[in-house]
XYZ file of C-alpha atoms in Angstrom:
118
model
C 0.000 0.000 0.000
C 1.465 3.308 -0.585
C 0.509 6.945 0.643
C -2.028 7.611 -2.597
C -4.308 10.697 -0.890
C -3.977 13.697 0.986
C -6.275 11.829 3.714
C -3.931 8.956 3.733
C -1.029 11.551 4.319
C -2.726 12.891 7.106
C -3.784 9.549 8.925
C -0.508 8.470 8.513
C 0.993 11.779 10.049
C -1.510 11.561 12.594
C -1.138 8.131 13.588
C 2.481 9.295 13.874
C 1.705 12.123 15.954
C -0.628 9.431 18.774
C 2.438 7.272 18.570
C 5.107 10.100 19.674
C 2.528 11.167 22.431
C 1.719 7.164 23.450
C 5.748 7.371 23.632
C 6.297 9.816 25.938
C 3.129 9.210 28.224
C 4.586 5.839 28.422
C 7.948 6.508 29.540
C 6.904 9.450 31.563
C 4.988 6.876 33.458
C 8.123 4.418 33.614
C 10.720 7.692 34.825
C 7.985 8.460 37.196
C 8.158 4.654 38.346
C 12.297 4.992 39.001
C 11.235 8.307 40.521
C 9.428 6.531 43.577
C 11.702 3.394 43.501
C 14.733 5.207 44.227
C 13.406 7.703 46.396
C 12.025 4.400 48.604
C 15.501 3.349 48.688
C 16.808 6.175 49.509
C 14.791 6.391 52.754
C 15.536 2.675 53.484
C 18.838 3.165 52.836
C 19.103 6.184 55.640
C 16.992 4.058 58.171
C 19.596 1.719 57.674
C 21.962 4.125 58.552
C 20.314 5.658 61.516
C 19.959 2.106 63.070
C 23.714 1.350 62.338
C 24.311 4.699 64.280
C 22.572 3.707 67.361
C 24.138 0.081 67.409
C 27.611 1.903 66.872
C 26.751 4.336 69.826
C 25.810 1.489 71.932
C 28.742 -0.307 71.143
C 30.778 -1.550 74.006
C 34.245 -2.416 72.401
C 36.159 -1.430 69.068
C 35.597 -4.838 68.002
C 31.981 -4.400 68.423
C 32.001 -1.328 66.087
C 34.139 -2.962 63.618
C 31.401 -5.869 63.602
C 28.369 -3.381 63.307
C 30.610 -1.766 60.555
C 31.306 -4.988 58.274
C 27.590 -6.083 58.872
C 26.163 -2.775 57.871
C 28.706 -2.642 54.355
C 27.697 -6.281 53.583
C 24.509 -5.178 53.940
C 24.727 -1.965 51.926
C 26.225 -3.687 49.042
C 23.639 -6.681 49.076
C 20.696 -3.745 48.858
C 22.885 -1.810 46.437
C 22.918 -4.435 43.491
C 19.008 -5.729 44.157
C 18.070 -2.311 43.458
C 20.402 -1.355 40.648
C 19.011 -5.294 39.539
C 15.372 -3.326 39.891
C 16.062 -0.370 37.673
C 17.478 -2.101 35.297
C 14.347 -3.904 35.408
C 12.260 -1.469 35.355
C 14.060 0.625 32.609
C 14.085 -1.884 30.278
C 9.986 -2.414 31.077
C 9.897 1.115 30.844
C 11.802 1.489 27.521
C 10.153 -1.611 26.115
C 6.642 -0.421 26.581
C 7.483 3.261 25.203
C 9.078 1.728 22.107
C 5.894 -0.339 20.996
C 3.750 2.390 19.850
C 6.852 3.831 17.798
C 8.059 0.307 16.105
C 4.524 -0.590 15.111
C 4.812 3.063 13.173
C 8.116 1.960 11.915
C 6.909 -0.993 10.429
C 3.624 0.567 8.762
C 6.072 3.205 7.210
C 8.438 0.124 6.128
C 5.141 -1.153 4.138
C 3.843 1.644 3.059
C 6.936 3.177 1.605
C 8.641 0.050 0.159
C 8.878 -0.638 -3.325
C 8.236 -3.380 -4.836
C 11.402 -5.508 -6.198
C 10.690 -6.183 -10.268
């Protein structure tokens, strides 16, 4: 099929237009998802820190700091790579789901604008 009317012009610009606005609604949505992920972390991650405070404060010995100290960075890199696991995640979801609207306009421009091989 190729572009033989003005009306087929427009509906394909137009169709273009919903898919670059499906796009960004999309990922909007997704950066807004990261948004409230990290910003949860974040606050876990100063809890953490505030807890690890009081055990330090309340520690008796050196040794016992040192031991509050190592539990507290095992525990900080253990949360560190499940959440960069998550936004990965979630960016790809995020990316993936933006991308449909503009690949399925891709491919209708792919068969409307090929030509025929003789």
């Amino acid at each position: 099929m190729m572009l033989k009317t003005y009306e087929d012009l427009l509906k394909f610009s137009k169709d273009n237009l919903n898919a670059a606005v499906a796009f960004n609604t999309t990922l909007t949505k997704g950066l807004e998802d990261l948004y409230r992920e990290n910003v949860g972390f974040a606050g876990k991650a100063l809890e953490t820190a505030v807890e690890a405070g009081k055990e330090i404060a309340a520690a008796k010995s050196p040794v016992d700091v040192a031991s509050v100290q190592t539990k507290v960075a095992r525990e900080t890199v253990e949360a560190l790579v499940a959440q960069s696991r998550k936004v990965t995640e979630l960016t790809s979801e995020a990316l993936k789901a933006a991308l449909e609207p503009v690949n399925a306009r891709a491919k209708e421009a792919m068969t409307l604008f090929a030509v025929k091989a003789a």
